[in-house]
Coordinates of C-alpha atoms in Angstrom, one line a residue:
X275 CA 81.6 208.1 -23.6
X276 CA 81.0 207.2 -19.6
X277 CA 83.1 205.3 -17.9
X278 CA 82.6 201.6 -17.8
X279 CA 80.5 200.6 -15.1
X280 CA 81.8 197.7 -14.7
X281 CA 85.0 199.0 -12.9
X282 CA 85.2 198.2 -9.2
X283 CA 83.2 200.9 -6.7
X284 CA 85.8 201.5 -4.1
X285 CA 85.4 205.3 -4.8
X286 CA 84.8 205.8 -1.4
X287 CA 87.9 206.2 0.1
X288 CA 89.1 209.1 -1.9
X289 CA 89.2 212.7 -0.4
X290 CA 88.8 214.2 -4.5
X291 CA 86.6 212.5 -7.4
X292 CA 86.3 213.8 -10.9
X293 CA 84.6 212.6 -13.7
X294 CA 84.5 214.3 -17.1
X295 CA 83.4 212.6 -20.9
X296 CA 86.2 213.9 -22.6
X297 CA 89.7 214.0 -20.9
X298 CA 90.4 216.7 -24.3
X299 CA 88.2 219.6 -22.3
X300 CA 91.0 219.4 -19.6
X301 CA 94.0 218.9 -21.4
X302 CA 93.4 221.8 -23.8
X303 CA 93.0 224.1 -21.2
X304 CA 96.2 222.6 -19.1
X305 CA 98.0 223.0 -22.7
X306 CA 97.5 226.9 -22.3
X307 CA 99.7 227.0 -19.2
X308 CA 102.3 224.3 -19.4
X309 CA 105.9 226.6 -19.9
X310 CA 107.2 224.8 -17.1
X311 CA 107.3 220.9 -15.9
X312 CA 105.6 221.4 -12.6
X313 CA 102.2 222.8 -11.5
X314 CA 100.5 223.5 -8.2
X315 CA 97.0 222.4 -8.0
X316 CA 94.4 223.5 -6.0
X317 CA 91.0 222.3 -5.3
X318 CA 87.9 222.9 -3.9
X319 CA 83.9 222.8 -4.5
X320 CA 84.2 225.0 -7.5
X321 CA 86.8 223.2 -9.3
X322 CA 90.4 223.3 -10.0
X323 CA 92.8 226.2 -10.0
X324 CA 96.2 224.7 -11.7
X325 CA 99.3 227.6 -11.6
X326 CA 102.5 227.3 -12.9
X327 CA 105.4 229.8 -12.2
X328 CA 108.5 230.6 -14.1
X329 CA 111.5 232.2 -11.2
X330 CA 108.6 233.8 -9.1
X331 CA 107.9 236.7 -11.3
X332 CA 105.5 235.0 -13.9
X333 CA 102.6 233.1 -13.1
X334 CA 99.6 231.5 -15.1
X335 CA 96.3 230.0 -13.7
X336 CA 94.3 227.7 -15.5
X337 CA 90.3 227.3 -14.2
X338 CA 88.7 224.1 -14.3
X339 CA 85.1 224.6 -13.3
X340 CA 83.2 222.4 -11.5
X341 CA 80.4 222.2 -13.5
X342 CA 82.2 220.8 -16.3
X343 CA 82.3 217.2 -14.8
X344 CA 79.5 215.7 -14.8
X345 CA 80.4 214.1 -11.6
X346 CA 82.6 216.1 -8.8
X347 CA 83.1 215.5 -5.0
X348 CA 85.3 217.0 -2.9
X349 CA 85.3 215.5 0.5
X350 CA 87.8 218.2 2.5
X351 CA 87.3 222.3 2.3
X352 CA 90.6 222.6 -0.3
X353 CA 93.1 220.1 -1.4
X354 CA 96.6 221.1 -2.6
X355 CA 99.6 219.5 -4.2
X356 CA 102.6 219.9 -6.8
X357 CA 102.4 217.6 -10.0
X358 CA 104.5 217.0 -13.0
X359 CA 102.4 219.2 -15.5
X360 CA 104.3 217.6 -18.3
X361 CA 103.5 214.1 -17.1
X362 CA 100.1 214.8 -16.8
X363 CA 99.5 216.2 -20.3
X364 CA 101.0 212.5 -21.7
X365 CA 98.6 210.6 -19.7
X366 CA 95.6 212.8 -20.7
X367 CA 96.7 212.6 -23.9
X368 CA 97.8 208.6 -23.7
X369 CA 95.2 207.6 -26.7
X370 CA 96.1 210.2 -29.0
X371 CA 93.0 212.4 -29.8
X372 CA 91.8 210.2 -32.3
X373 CA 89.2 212.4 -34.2
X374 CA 85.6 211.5 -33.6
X375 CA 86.2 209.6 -30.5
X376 CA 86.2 211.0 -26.7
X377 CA 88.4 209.5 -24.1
X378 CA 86.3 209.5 -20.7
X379 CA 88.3 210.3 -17.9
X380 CA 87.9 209.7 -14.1
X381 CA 90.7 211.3 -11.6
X382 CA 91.3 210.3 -8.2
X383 CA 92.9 211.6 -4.8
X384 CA 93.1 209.8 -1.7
X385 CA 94.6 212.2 0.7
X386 CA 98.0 214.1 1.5
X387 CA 101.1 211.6 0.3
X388 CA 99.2 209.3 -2.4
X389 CA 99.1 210.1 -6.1
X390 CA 96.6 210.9 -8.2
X391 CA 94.8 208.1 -10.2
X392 CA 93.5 209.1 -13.9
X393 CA 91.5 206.2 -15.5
X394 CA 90.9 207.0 -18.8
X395 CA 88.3 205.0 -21.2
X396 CA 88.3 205.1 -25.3
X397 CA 86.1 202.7 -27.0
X398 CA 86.0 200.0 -24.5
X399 CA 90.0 200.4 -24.0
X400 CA 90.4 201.0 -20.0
X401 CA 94.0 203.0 -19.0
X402 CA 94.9 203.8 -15.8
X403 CA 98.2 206.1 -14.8
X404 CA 99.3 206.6 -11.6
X405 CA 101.1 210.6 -10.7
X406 CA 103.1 211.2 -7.9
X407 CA 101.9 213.8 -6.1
X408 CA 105.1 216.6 -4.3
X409 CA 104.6 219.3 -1.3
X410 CA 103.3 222.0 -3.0
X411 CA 105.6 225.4 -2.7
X412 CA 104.6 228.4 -1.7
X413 CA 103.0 230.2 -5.0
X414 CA 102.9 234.3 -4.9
X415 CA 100.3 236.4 -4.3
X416 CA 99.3 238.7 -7.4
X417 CA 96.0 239.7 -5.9
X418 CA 96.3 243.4 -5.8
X419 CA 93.9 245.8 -4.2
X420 CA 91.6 246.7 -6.9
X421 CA 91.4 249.9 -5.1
X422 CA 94.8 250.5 -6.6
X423 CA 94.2 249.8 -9.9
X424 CA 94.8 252.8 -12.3
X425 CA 94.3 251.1 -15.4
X426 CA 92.3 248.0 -16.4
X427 CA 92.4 246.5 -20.0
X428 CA 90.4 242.9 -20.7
X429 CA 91.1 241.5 -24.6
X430 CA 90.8 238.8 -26.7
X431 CA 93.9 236.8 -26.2
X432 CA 94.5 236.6 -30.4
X433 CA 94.8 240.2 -30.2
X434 CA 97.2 240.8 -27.8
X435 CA 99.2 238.1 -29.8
X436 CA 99.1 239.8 -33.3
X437 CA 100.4 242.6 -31.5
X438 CA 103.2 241.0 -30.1
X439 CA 104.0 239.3 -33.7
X440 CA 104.6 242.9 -34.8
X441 CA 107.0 244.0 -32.4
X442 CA 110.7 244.4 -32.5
X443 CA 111.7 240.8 -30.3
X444 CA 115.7 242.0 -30.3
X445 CA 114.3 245.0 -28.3
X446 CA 115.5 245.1 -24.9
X447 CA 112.6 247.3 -23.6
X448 CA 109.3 247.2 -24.0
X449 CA 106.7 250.1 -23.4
X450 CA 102.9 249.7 -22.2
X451 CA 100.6 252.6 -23.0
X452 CA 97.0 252.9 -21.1
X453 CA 95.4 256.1 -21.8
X454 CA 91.2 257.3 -21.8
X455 CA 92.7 259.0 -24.7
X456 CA 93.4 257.4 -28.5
X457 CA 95.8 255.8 -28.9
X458 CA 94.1 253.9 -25.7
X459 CA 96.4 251.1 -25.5
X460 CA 100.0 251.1 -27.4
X461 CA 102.9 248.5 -27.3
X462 CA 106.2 249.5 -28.4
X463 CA 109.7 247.9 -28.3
X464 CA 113.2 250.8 -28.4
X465 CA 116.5 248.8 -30.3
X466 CA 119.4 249.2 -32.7
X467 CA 116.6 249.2 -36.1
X468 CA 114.7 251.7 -34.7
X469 CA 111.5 252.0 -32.6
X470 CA 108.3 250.2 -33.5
X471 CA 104.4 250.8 -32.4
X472 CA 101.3 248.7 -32.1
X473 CA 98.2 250.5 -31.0
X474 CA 95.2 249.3 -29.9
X475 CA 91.9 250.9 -30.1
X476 CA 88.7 250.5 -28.2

């Protein structure tokens, strides 16, 4: 469902517009990376990059790609700001997910200071929240050389978390394996009950 048009047009004075038919595309992804309240965003013409970090040694990025609005303008090179992750989830999520209807969302940014607007529209039912928006603080830099890179793995997410389920979690160490040879990738946890493996094949 589109937004009403019958809301005011004063779009103009905001530095980021975003409008998507179903506030649920962003949320679920947003979902994926919220272990901690706050989130840096960061945005530019190809969409969103949202990172949260846990005592600067873990960090998770969530992609929002432009192309899944179905209307996007950015009026400044890159934006940046700190928001309550946790807050933002609720308002996204302010109508509940009732099944078979879409809430239409339309987020809003004037600038450096203000907060940002989400209107949100399910079934004729207009909601509007209003975030603060923080100084955003300075987020590590995990891009390593890829000339560096020894090993390189890419696998489905549900695999890598059936392995984990199988794991020893009273272990205090765990052990990555990368080899060319079989097994070519192996998991294993060293405790008190023993030793336990998980390997991975090709």
């Amino acid at each position: 469902m589109a937004l009403s048009t019958q809301q005011p047009e004063n779009d103009d004075r905001y530095v980021l517009l975003a409008k998507i038919d179903n506030a649920r595309n962003v949320s679920n992804i947003l979902k994926a990376i919220h272990f901690k309240e706050s989130a840096t965003v960061f945005a530019s013409s190809m969409g969103f990059k949202v990172t949260v970090e846990d005592s600067k040694c873990v960090q998770a990025n969530a992609f929002i790609q432009e192309a899944l609005f179905h209307e996007f303008v950015m009026k400044e090179d890159q934006i940046t700001f700190k928001i309550n992750l946790t807050v933002l989830l609720e308002c996204l999520t302010i109508f509940g997910g009732t099944p078979g209807e879409s809430t239409s969302l339309k987020m809003c940014y004037a600038g450096y200071g203000c907060p940002l607007i989400l209107v949100l529209e399910e079934d004729g039912v207009l909601t509007d929240c209003s975030i603060k928006t923080l100084e955003p603080d300075e987020i590590l830099d995990f891009n390593f050389c890829s000339t560096n890179v020894i090993n390189k793995i890419i696998m489905k997410s549900e695999c890598l978390k059936e392995a984990f389920s199988e794991l020893d979690m009273s272990s205090d160490i765990l052990q990555f394996l990368m080899s060319p040879d079989s097994p070519h990738f192996r998991l294993s946890t060293f405790g008190n009950a023993g030793s336990t493996h998980v390997s991975k094949g090709r």
